Amino acid sequence: MFILSQRRLKPVQHIGAIVIIALVYYGTAELSRYVASTPQSVTPVWPPDGFASAAVLIFGVQILPGVLIGSFLANIWAFFNADSWYMAIASVLQVLGIAIGTTIGAGVGNYLLRQTIKKRNPFKRLNDVYKFLFFTGTLAPMINATAGVICLSLGGKISWSMSGPIWLTWWVSNVAGICIFAPAILCWHEFYFKTITNKANLGVDHKNLSPPINLWRFAEAIVLIIISLWISFISFYQYYAFEYILIPCLVWAVIRFEKLLAINLIVVISMIAVLGTVRGLGAFSNPNFNYSLISLQSFIVVIVATTLSLIAILAEKQQAIAHLQYSEKKLTDKSIQLETSQSSLHETALMLESQNMALIGANKVAEAANRIKTEFLSNMSHELRTPLNAILGFTQLLQDSNNLENQDKSDLQAIEQAGNHLLNLIDDILDIAKIEAGKMEIELNDVFFPRFLQDLAEITQVLASKKNINFVYHFSDDLPEVVHADAQRLRQILLNLLSNAIKFTEKGHVILRVSCDKLLDLNSDVSRDLMSINFEVEDSGLGIDINRQEFIFLPFEQAGETRFKAQGSGLGLAISQKIATMMGSKITVVSQQDVGSIFRFTVDLGSPKNQFLSSSNKPEPNDKSAFDPDLSQKLPLKILLAEDNPVNQKVAHKILNRLGYEIDIASNGLKVLAALREHNYDVILMDVQMPEMDGLEATKYIVNDKDLKHRPYIIALTANAMDSDRSMCLDAGMNDFMRKPINVNLLVEALWRSRRGNQST
């Protein structure tokens, strides 16, 4: 059932539909003014235009008289002046002009959208989503707002000098109303007709009209709704700036429940945001009320555009997969026909070639959809890491203060935990995208194994201490000193298993065991001793039901109790199993409910023969405080920060100032080059995405500048989180790489590395 396949109404139905849309328009207008009107008599969201746009898209221009009547009724009481016959007629004409502008805007938006996407569902393709947002959500309100402001100005209701700000307020309010309510109504319309069609196809007496309810999926939906409502409440009725944490919730809704739940969740979130903001509450409250409205409306447009784009991307991927499966089925059917009939061999060969071409085309479509999804997730990761840089950066600074009370420290710790949880969720989603796109690779390097295990144990000990759980580790004496491994991915697997063990253990113990068996690598060109390293994580926690154990390594699946499910994304074990597979291993589990679980995996790690790290190259224990106020004296450096975002500038400046450094700041690559002509810098903290000249181009200029007497040590400091971003930075000539949000410990380590780098040059 295509949403835009207009249904022609009978005369009685036509009149009834016009009356209904007029009453709905008038009723929602009055309700909006009553519920969400501000002290300045402004409604930040205008729902009537959303209902009108959806009605016109469903029924076409035949419903426009209802929009005209509804708009007239909604505005006549606000602008009618009965002081004289002249004023009464003039005010009626003004309101009529506003109603005509509303009607023309809805009609033009509907016509242009229909002409560009024909009868397709506007939310099944990314290009169609953008056309809907432009024609229906942007252009149509422009016509509406322009006609309204001109009529009010001509009638003397407003001055021409105020027409610009009033037009902007009018337009943005209509845009928000259309973006929130039109997709929801169109979605429910599609759902209704799909239900009717299914009943007609199956017959009203069919016993299996509705599929059985999946209780786990239903419970997951309830948990998602509760989390979203809770975050919305504390963001828009309290003063916690957690509003953008709602975006991962919407991503979760789209991926797991498709568009019906996600779009309606947007409506609920938006209404909570509006009601809180107009009452002067929440994250967008500001003494300047216009600033509050712009912040609120921008947030609404961002979550709508993001959610609709992700819905379209996933729909395109599903269509590509379906096309691929259909092509494969047809190819299989043709192959069977070839086995049963040997006639028309030439025609059959041509037909198979055509099918192969179709299959190749479908594969290209699927690859393109995967590429679009990966790019989208990468961009979303960058946008989410930018505000997280401010949240976690200032949290680290405040926690280092000596003037805080215990309650303040507890609150800051809660903020840091929430920020790190969101950061981990972002990283998990990126890892899943990289695995699906085949872009995750294992990078082997020589690793000092005792220090690797000791760091892992220290991190786990901190987590266990917070829950008063006994953490024990047993490392066998014959473990190698140096192994050839991907330390980052191996640490990711072990930290996930250990943190899960702690999370699902209320009392008792968590044990990490590491042992090895020596092997001989006969296939290697370099003589190495292969060590088969055995890892085992045991806990005395809740355990896993035997019927659920086979599902725990699937994405978004969680087998624990409901109260633990909100604490994770359900991606960690799936990602860990994928990484283990890439290492030639497999994670196994033995578990018994109310007794505990044991997770095991084994990897073969090479060790360079007779080549161990010298004592001078072994990593030194990091016993320094993160905020060492004397660091600038121990490690004197002249530092330049290249960053265009004012908030990120402030975060980095405060952190480095706390370490004793006074820094210079350049807002783009051109200013970096200008600063280098004036001063010699030891270190440049280089952002990548900057206006006029980005960090990559600026780095290439610095590297190739033969006249530069002192080349600085360049550290990439970027919100781009993909492995390819690191490679691009290093290929451009940067010496080091750090992801935002800024971690003080990692920053200090990078500054120490810069000293060695400057000495070597």
mmCIF file of C-alpha atoms in Angstrom, residues 142-296:
data_model
loop_
_atom_site.group_PDB
_atom_site.id
_atom_site.type_symbol
_atom_site.label_atom_id
_atom_site.label_comp_id
_atom_site.label_asym_id
_atom_site.label_seq_id
_atom_site.Cartn_x
_atom_site.Cartn_y
_atom_site.Cartn_z
ATOM 1 C CA MET A 142 7.646 29.403 3.762
ATOM 2 C CA ILE A 143 4.620 30.164 1.577
ATOM 3 C CA ASN A 144 2.339 29.998 4.617
ATOM 4 C CA ALA A 145 4.510 32.309 6.751
ATOM 5 C CA THR A 146 5.092 34.800 3.916
ATOM 6 C CA ALA A 147 1.378 35.144 3.141
ATOM 7 C CA GLY A 148 0.515 35.485 6.838
ATOM 8 C CA VAL A 149 3.117 38.156 7.599
ATOM 9 C CA ILE A 150 2.193 40.202 4.501
ATOM 10 C CA CYS A 151 -1.527 40.129 5.406
ATOM 11 C CA LEU A 152 -0.892 41.158 9.030
ATOM 12 C CA SER A 153 1.510 43.915 7.970
ATOM 13 C CA LEU A 154 -0.912 45.317 5.381
ATOM 14 C CA GLY A 155 -3.692 45.271 7.972
ATOM 15 C CA GLY A 156 -1.594 47.110 10.532
ATOM 16 C CA LYS A 157 -1.556 44.222 13.045
ATOM 17 C CA ILE A 158 2.249 44.206 13.014
ATOM 18 C CA SER A 159 4.835 46.751 11.891
ATOM 19 C CA TRP A 160 6.902 46.131 8.782
ATOM 20 C CA SER A 161 10.080 46.480 10.895
ATOM 21 C CA MET A 162 9.031 43.401 12.918
ATOM 22 C CA SER A 163 7.993 41.327 9.901
ATOM 23 C CA GLY A 164 11.369 39.512 9.640
ATOM 24 C CA PRO A 165 11.531 38.065 13.196
ATOM 25 C CA ILE A 166 7.787 37.266 13.135
ATOM 26 C CA TRP A 167 8.167 35.482 9.778
ATOM 27 C CA LEU A 168 11.039 33.384 11.158
ATOM 28 C CA THR A 169 9.059 32.425 14.283
ATOM 29 C CA TRP A 170 5.998 31.568 12.183
ATOM 30 C CA TRP A 171 7.990 29.504 9.689
ATOM 31 C CA VAL A 172 10.024 27.529 12.263
ATOM 32 C CA SER A 173 6.886 26.773 14.284
ATOM 33 C CA ASN A 174 5.159 25.348 11.174
ATOM 34 C CA VAL A 175 8.277 23.371 10.179
ATOM 35 C CA ALA A 176 8.392 21.751 13.627
ATOM 36 C CA GLY A 177 4.660 20.918 13.523
ATOM 37 C CA ILE A 178 4.927 19.284 10.105
ATOM 38 C CA CYS A 179 8.123 17.359 10.937
ATOM 39 C CA ILE A 180 6.618 15.925 14.132
ATOM 40 C CA PHE A 181 3.015 15.098 13.221
ATOM 41 C CA ALA A 182 2.900 14.499 9.450
ATOM 42 C CA PRO A 183 5.239 11.436 9.513
ATOM 43 C CA ALA A 184 3.332 9.969 12.490
ATOM 44 C CA ILE A 185 -0.063 10.301 10.761
ATOM 45 C CA LEU A 186 1.283 8.909 7.474
ATOM 46 C CA CYS A 187 2.831 5.997 9.363
ATOM 47 C CA TRP A 188 -0.440 5.156 11.151
ATOM 48 C CA HIS A 189 -2.300 5.458 7.829
ATOM 49 C CA GLU A 190 0.053 2.955 6.213
ATOM 50 C CA PHE A 191 -0.189 0.622 9.225
ATOM 51 C CA TYR A 192 -4.015 0.751 9.114
ATOM 52 C CA PHE A 193 -4.251 -0.122 5.429
ATOM 53 C CA LYS A 194 -1.669 -2.873 5.757
ATOM 54 C CA THR A 195 -3.807 -4.400 8.526
ATOM 55 C CA ILE A 196 -6.971 -4.108 6.413
ATOM 56 C CA THR A 197 -5.198 -5.651 3.412
ATOM 57 C CA ASN A 198 -3.869 -8.570 5.482
ATOM 58 C CA LYS A 199 -7.342 -9.294 6.864
ATOM 59 C CA ALA A 200 -8.847 -9.175 3.399
ATOM 60 C CA ASN A 201 -6.205 -11.573 2.064
ATOM 61 C CA LEU A 202 -6.474 -14.021 4.966
ATOM 62 C CA GLY A 203 -10.231 -13.825 5.502
ATOM 63 C CA VAL A 204 -11.926 -12.416 8.603
ATOM 64 C CA ASP A 205 -12.481 -15.881 10.078
ATOM 65 C CA HIS A 206 -8.870 -16.950 9.721
ATOM 66 C CA LYS A 207 -7.425 -18.082 13.053
ATOM 67 C CA ASN A 208 -3.981 -16.624 12.493
ATOM 68 C CA LEU A 209 -4.739 -13.024 11.631
ATOM 69 C CA SER A 210 -2.188 -11.760 14.149
ATOM 70 C CA PRO A 211 1.209 -13.316 14.849
ATOM 71 C CA PRO A 212 1.875 -14.440 18.436
ATOM 72 C CA ILE A 213 3.303 -11.760 20.707
ATOM 73 C CA ASN A 214 7.024 -12.064 21.393
ATOM 74 C CA LEU A 215 7.189 -11.396 25.130
ATOM 75 C CA TRP A 216 10.923 -10.605 25.092
ATOM 76 C CA ARG A 217 10.461 -8.137 22.253
ATOM 77 C CA PHE A 218 7.456 -6.601 23.998
ATOM 78 C CA ALA A 219 9.464 -6.238 27.211
ATOM 79 C CA GLU A 220 12.323 -4.664 25.254
ATOM 80 C CA ALA A 221 9.908 -2.117 23.760
ATOM 81 C CA ILE A 222 8.565 -1.253 27.214
ATOM 82 C CA VAL A 223 12.125 -0.791 28.545
ATOM 83 C CA LEU A 224 12.981 1.434 25.579
ATOM 84 C CA ILE A 225 9.882 3.588 26.122
ATOM 85 C CA ILE A 226 10.555 3.912 29.860
ATOM 86 C CA ILE A 227 14.196 4.910 29.268
ATOM 87 C CA SER A 228 13.165 7.486 26.653
ATOM 88 C CA LEU A 229 10.461 8.962 28.907
ATOM 89 C CA TRP A 230 12.846 9.119 31.860
ATOM 90 C CA ILE A 231 15.594 10.857 29.873
ATOM 91 C CA SER A 232 12.990 13.243 28.401
ATOM 92 C CA PHE A 233 11.660 14.083 31.858
ATOM 93 C CA ILE A 234 15.047 14.800 33.443
ATOM 94 C CA SER A 235 16.134 16.760 30.360
ATOM 95 C CA PHE A 236 13.039 18.931 29.884
ATOM 96 C CA TYR A 237 11.562 19.142 33.374
ATOM 97 C CA GLN A 238 14.840 19.114 35.288
ATOM 98 C CA TYR A 239 18.124 20.801 34.375
ATOM 99 C CA TYR A 240 20.240 17.896 33.132
ATOM 100 C CA ALA A 241 21.618 18.414 29.605
ATOM 101 C CA PHE A 242 20.987 14.807 28.532
ATOM 102 C CA GLU A 243 18.633 15.592 25.635
ATOM 103 C CA TYR A 244 20.937 14.288 22.876
ATOM 104 C CA ILE A 245 21.240 10.924 24.656
ATOM 105 C CA LEU A 246 17.719 10.417 23.233
ATOM 106 C CA ILE A 247 19.232 9.997 19.739
ATOM 107 C CA PRO A 248 20.709 6.522 20.536
ATOM 108 C CA CYS A 249 17.276 5.585 21.962
ATOM 109 C CA LEU A 250 15.675 6.541 18.641
ATOM 110 C CA VAL A 251 18.394 4.615 16.756
ATOM 111 C CA TRP A 252 17.588 1.628 18.990
ATOM 112 C CA ALA A 253 13.861 1.995 18.182
ATOM 113 C CA VAL A 254 14.508 2.154 14.429
ATOM 114 C CA ILE A 255 16.861 -0.836 14.353
ATOM 115 C CA ARG A 256 14.754 -3.080 16.565
ATOM 116 C CA PHE A 257 11.147 -1.952 15.931
ATOM 117 C CA GLU A 258 11.277 -0.112 12.604
ATOM 118 C CA LYS A 259 9.501 3.175 12.002
ATOM 119 C CA LEU A 260 6.124 2.894 13.800
ATOM 120 C CA LEU A 261 7.552 3.002 17.329
ATOM 121 C CA ALA A 262 10.395 5.386 16.440
ATOM 122 C CA ILE A 263 8.177 8.021 14.791
ATOM 123 C CA ASN A 264 5.600 7.923 17.575
ATOM 124 C CA LEU A 265 8.405 8.117 20.133
ATOM 125 C CA ILE A 266 9.463 11.363 18.434
ATOM 126 C CA VAL A 267 5.940 12.748 18.966
ATOM 127 C CA VAL A 268 6.025 11.906 22.692
ATOM 128 C CA ILE A 269 9.567 13.246 23.194
ATOM 129 C CA SER A 270 8.753 16.444 21.310
ATOM 130 C CA MET A 271 5.590 17.081 23.321
ATOM 131 C CA ILE A 272 7.471 16.620 26.609
ATOM 132 C CA ALA A 273 10.199 18.971 25.354
ATOM 133 C CA VAL A 274 7.662 21.623 24.283
ATOM 134 C CA LEU A 275 5.630 21.496 27.507
ATOM 135 C CA GLY A 276 8.747 21.729 29.651
ATOM 136 C CA THR A 277 10.386 24.539 27.652
ATOM 137 C CA VAL A 278 7.298 26.806 27.518
ATOM 138 C CA ARG A 279 7.160 26.531 31.307
ATOM 139 C CA GLY A 280 10.760 27.709 31.589
ATOM 140 C CA LEU A 281 12.116 24.288 32.567
ATOM 141 C CA GLY A 282 14.650 21.843 31.202
ATOM 142 C CA ALA A 283 17.823 21.901 29.139
ATOM 143 C CA PHE A 284 16.600 24.602 26.729
ATOM 144 C CA SER A 285 15.381 27.097 29.341
ATOM 145 C CA ASN A 286 17.117 30.454 28.965
ATOM 146 C CA PRO A 287 16.450 34.034 30.076
ATOM 147 C CA ASN A 288 16.285 34.884 26.383
ATOM 148 C CA PHE A 289 13.044 33.102 25.441
ATOM 149 C CA ASN A 290 13.695 33.357 21.691
ATOM 150 C CA TYR A 291 16.957 31.460 22.237
ATOM 151 C CA SER A 292 15.025 28.782 24.147
ATOM 152 C CA LEU A 293 12.548 28.367 21.282
ATOM 153 C CA ILE A 294 15.276 28.181 18.631
ATOM 154 C CA SER A 295 17.168 25.563 20.680
ATOM 155 C CA LEU A 296 13.969 23.519 21.171
#
